[in-house]
Short mmCIF file of C-alpha atoms in Angstrom, two decimals:
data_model
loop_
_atom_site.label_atom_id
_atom_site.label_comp_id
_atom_site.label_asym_id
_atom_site.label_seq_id
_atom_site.Cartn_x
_atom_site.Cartn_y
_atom_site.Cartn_z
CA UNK A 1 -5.53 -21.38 -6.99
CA UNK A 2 -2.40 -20.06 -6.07
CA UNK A 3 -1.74 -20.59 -2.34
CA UNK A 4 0.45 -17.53 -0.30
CA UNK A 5 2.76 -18.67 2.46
CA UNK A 6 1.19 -16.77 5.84
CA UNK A 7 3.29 -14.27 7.67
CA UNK A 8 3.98 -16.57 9.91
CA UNK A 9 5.22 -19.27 8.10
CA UNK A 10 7.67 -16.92 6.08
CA UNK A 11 9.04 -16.14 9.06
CA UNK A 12 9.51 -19.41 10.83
CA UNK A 13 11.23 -20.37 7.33
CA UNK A 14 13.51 -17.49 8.18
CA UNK A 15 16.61 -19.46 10.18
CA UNK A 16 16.39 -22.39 8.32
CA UNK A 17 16.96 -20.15 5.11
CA UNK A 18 19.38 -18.30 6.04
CA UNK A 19 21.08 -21.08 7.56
CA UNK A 20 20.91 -22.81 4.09
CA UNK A 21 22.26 -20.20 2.59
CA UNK A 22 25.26 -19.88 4.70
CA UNK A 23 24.81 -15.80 5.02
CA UNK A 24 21.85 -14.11 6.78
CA UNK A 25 23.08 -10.82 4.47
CA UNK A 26 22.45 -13.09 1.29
CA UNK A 27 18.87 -13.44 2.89
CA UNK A 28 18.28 -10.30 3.44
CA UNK A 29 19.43 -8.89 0.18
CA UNK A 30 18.28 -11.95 -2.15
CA UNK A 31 15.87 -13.99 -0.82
CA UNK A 32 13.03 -11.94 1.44
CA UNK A 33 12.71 -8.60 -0.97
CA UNK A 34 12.99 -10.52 -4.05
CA UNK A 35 11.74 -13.69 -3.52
CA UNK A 36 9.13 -13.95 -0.82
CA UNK A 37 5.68 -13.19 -1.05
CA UNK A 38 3.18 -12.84 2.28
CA UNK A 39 -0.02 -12.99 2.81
CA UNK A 40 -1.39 -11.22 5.73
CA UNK A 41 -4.83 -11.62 6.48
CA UNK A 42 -7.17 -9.21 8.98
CA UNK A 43 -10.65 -9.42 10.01
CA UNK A 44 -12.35 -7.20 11.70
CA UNK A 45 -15.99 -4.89 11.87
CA UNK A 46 -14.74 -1.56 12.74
CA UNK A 47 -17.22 0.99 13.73
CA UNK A 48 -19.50 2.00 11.48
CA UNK A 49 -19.55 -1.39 9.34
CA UNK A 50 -22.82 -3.11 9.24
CA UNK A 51 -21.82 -6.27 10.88
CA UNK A 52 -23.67 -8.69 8.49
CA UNK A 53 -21.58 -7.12 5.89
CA UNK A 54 -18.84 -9.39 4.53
CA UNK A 55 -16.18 -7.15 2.34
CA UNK A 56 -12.56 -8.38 1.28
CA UNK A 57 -10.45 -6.71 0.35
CA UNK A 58 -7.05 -6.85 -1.13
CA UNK A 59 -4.33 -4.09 -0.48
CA UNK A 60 -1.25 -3.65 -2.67
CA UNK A 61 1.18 -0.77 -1.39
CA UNK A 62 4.76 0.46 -2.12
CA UNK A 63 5.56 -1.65 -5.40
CA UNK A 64 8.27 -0.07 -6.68
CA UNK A 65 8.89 -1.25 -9.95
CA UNK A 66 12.53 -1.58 -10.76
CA UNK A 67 15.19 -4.05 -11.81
CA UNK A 68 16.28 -6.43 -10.08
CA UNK A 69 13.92 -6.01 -6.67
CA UNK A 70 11.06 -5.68 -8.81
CA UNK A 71 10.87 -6.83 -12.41
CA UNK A 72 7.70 -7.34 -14.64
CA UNK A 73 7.80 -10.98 -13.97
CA UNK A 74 7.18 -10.27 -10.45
CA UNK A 75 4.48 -7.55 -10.33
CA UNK A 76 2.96 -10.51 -13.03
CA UNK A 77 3.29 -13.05 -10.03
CA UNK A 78 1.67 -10.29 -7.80
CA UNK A 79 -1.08 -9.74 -9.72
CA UNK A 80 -1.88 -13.58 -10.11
CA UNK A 81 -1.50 -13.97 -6.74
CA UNK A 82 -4.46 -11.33 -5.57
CA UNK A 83 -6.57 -12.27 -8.29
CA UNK A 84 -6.60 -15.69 -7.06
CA UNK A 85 -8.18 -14.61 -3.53
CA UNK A 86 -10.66 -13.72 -5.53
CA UNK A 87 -11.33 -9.93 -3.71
CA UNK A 88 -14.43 -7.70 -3.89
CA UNK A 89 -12.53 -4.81 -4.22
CA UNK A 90 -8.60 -3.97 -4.59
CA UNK A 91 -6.98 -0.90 -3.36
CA UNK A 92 -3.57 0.24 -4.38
CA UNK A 93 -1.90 2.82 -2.14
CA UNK A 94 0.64 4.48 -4.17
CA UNK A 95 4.68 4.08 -4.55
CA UNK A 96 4.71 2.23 -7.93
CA UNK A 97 8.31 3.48 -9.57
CA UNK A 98 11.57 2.52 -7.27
CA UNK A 99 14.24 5.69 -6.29
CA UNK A 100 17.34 5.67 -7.82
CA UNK A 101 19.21 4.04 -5.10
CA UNK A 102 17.78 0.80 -5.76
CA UNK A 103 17.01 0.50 -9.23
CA UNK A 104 19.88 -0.91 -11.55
CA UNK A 105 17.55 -0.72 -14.56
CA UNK A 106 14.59 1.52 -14.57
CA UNK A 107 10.64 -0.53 -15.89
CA UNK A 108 8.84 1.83 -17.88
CA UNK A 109 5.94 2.42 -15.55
CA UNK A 110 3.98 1.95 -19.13
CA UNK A 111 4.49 -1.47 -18.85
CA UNK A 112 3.63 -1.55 -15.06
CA UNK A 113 0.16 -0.34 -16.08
CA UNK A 114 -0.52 -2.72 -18.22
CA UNK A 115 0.41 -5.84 -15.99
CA UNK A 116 -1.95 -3.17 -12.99
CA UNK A 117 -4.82 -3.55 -15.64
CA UNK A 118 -5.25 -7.00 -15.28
CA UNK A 119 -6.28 -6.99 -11.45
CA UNK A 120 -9.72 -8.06 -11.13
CA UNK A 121 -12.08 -7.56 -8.57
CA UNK A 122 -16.40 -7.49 -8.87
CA UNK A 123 -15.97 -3.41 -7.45
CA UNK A 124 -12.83 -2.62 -9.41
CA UNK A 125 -9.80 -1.20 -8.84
CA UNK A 126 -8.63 2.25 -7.03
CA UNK A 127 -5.65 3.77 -6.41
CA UNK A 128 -3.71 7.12 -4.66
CA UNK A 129 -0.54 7.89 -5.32
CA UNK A 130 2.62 8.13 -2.86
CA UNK A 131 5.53 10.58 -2.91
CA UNK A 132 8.07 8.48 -5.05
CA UNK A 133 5.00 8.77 -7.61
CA UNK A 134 5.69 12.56 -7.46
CA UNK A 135 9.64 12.31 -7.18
CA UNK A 136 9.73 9.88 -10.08
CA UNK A 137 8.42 12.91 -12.71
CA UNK A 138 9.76 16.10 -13.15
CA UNK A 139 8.08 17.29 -14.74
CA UNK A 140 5.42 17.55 -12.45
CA UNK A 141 8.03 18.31 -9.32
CA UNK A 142 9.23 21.59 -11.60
CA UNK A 143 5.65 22.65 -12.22
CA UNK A 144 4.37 21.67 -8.74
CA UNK A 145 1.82 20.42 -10.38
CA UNK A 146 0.14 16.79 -11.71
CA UNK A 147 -1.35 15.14 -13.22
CA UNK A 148 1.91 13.09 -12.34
CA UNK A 149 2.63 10.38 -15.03
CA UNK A 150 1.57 7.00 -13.16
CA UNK A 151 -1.74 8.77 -13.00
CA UNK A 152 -2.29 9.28 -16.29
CA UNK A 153 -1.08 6.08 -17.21
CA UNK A 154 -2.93 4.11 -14.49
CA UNK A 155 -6.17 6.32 -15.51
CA UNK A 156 -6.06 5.13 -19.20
CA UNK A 157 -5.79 1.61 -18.35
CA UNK A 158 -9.17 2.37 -16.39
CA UNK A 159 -8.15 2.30 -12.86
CA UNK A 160 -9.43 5.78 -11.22
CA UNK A 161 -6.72 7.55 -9.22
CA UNK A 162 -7.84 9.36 -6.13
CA UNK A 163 -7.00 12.60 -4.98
CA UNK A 164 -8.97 14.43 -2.38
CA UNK A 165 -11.48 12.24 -3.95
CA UNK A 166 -14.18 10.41 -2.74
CA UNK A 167 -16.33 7.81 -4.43
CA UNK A 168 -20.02 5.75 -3.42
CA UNK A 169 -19.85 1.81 -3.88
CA UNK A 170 -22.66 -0.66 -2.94
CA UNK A 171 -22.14 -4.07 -2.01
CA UNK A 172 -25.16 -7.16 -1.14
CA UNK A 173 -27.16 -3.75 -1.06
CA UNK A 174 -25.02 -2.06 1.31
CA UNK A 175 -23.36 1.24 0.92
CA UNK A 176 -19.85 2.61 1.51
CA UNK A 177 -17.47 5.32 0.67
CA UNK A 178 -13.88 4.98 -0.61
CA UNK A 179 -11.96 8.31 -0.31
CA UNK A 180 -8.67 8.65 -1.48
CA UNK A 181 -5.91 11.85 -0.06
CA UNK A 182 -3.50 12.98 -1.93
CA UNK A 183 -0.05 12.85 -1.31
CA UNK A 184 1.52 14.23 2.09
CA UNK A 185 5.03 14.93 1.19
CA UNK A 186 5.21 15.09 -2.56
CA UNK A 187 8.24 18.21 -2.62
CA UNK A 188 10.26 16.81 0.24
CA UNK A 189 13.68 16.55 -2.13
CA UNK A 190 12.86 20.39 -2.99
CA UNK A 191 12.78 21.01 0.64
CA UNK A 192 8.95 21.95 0.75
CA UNK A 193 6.98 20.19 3.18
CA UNK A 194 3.65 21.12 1.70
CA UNK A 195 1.07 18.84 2.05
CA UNK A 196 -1.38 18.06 -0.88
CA UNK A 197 -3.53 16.20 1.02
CA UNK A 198 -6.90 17.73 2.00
CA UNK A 199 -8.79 15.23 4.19
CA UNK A 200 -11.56 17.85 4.93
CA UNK A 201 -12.47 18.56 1.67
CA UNK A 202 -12.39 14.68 0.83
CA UNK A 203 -14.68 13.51 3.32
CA UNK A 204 -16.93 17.00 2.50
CA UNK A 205 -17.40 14.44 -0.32
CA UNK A 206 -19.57 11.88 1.48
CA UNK A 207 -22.99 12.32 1.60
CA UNK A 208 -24.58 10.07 3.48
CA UNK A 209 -24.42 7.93 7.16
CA UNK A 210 -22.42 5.02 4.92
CA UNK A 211 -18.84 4.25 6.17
CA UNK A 212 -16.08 5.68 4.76
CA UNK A 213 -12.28 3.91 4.28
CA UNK A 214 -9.69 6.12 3.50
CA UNK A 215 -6.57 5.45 1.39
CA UNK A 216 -4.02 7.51 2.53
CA UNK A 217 -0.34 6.77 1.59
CA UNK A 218 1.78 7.82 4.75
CA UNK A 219 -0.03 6.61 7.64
CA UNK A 220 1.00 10.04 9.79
CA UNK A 221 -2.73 11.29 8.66
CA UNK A 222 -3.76 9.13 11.23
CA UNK A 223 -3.87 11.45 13.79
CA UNK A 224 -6.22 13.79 11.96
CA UNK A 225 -8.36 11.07 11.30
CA UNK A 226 -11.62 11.40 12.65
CA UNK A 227 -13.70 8.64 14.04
CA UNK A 228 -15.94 9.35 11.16
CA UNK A 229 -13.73 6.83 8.84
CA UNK A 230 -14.42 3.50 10.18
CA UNK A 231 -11.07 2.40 8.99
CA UNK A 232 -7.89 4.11 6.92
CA UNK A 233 -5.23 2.16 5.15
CA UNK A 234 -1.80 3.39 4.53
CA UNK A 235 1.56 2.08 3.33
CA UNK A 236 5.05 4.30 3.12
CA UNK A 237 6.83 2.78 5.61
CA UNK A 238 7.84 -0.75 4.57
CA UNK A 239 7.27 -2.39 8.01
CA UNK A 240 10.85 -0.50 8.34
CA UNK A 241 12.25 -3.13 5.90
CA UNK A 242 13.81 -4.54 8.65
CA UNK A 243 11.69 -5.61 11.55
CA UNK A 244 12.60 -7.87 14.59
CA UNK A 245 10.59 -8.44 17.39
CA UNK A 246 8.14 -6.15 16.38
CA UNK A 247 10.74 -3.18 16.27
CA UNK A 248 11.17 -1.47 13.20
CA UNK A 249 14.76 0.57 13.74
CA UNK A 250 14.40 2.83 10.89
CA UNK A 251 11.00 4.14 10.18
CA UNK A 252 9.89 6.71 7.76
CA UNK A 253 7.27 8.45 10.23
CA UNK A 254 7.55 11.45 12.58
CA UNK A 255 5.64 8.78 15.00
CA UNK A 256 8.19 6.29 15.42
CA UNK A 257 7.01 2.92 16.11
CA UNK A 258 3.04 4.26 16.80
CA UNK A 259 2.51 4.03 12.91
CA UNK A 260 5.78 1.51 11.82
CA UNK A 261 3.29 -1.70 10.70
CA UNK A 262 0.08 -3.50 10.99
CA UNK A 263 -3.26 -3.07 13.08
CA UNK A 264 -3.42 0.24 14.60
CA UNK A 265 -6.02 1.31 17.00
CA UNK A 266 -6.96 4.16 18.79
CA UNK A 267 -9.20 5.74 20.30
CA UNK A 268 -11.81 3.27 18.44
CA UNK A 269 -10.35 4.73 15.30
CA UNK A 270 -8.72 1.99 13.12
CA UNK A 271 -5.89 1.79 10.90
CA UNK A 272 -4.15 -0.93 9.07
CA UNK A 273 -0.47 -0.14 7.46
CA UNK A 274 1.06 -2.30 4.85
CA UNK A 275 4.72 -3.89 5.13
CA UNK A 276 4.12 -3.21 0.70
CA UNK A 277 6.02 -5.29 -2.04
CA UNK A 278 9.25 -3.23 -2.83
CA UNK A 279 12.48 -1.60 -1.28
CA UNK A 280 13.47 1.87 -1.21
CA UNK A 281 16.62 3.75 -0.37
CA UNK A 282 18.65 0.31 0.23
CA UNK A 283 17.38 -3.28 -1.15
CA UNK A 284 17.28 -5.06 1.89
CA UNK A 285 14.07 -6.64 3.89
CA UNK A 286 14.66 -8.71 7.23
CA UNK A 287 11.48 -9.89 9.20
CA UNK A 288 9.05 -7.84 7.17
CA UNK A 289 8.42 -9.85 3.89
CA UNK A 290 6.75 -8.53 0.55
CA UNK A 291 2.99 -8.64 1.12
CA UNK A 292 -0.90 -8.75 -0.01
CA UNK A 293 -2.94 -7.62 2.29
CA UNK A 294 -6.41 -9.25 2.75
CA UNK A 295 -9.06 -7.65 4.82
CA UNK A 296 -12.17 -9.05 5.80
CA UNK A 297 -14.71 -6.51 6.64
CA UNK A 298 -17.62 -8.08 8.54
CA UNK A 299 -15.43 -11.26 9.65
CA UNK A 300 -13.57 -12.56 12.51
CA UNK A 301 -9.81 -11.92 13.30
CA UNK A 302 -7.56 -14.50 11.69
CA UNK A 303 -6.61 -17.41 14.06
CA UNK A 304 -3.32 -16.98 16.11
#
């Protein structure tokens, strides 16, 4: 089994790398986006989670295939890596092509299906898209319109694609939702901030008392959340891509540092953001490593 460096050992390897290096800028460019891989664990029964109920789950956000920060060898590596905690369930949160800035050669998001196909998990595989996944085809941002490409492409390498969607799993007899928003700001470069995500007619979608988690992409949803969803997972921002002392000085939220990384609670209402695996708008990562994210429903927090 492949064994993941923890969070906290990445970054306690942090001076001595850079030191060895002789450049903290050859760090941040080279080593951390490219080369690191995190794995951040979380445990915790949020309400509405049967407490007996032990779920894991691994989390995959903000891949952005491209060349170099992101080649097939490395989403390969990625993939290894999650199936080898063995998860009940994986759940990818959108962002798989790269923007222009950063990508020297562009990966046929083809071939990024095919390496996404070979997750494996006892409850499958789901996925929602995020607004590079929009801005990649234009197609789709001429006819305001999708299917957008890495849907269809994801879709016929049977991994279901959520949008507004909502879906019933059972697991060890126990019940849940997964519902899935569509993007928030898929026409932002057109200079329309229309929203495709519809979170009332998504959870209008569950049925029953089970809990819900929500995959939403941008984590500024949040707010609208209600305390219905027992937990909602998000990506978008990268941690910042730079991140030091637990401040993130650029952050791609209206919210600042409330929704900039990690375990997010309020007002009972939980939400978990992921630091993700790629770059975007500059290749650079300091203090905020690549990551899998590994949730334990039902269990304990992971030690300090």
């Amino acid at each position: 089994m492949l064994i993941l460096p923890t969070r906290r050992q990445v970054l306690g390897g942090f001076g001595a790398s850079a030191l060895t290096l002789g450049s903290g800028g050859a760090y941040a460019f080279i080593v951390e986006p490219r080369f690191r891989l995190a794995l951040t664990r979380y445990g915790l029964t949020p309400p509405g989670w049967a407490p007996g109920h032990r779920l894991r789950i691994a989390v995959l956000a903000d891949i952005h295939v491209c060349e170099p920060y992101m080649p097939l060898d490395r989403v390969a590596e990625i993939v290894a890596a999650t199936n080898a905690l063995a998860p009940d369930l994986i759940l990818l949160l959108g962002d798989y092509p790269a923007g222009r800035k950063v990508t020297w050669h562009r990966v046929p998001l083809s071939d990024f299906a095919r390496l996404a196909e070979d997750l494996r998990a006892p409850l499958g595989t789901y996925a929602v898209l995020g607004n590079h996944d929009w801005w990649d085809d234009p197609e789709a941002m001429r006819a305001g319109k999708g299917p957008v490409e890495i849907r269809r492409l994801l879709e016929a390498r049977g991994i279901p694609v959520l949008e507004n969607d909502a879906i019933r799993l059972t697991h060890d007899g126990q019940p849940f939702w997964i519902a899935g928003l569509a993007d928030q700001e898929p026409f932002r470069p057109l200079g329309n901030r229309q929203s495709l995500a519809d979170l009332p007619a998504t959870l209008a979608q569950v049925t029953d008392a089970a809990p819900v988690i929500l995959m939403a992409h941008e984590p500024d949803i949040f707010v609208n959340v209600p305390s219905r969803v027992s937990l909602t997972l998000s990506g978008h921002t990268h941690g910042g891509q730079i991140r030091v002392w637990g401040y993130s000085p650029v952050l791609p939220s209206r919210y600042g540092q409330r929704f900039a990384y990690g375990h997010v609670v309020e007002d009972g209402r939980h939400l978990i953001i992921s630091g993700g695996l790629g770059v975007s708008q500059v290749g650079i990562r300091v203090g905020v490593p690549p990551e899998i994210v590994l949730i334990e429903l039902g269990g304990e927090p992971p030690a300090a």
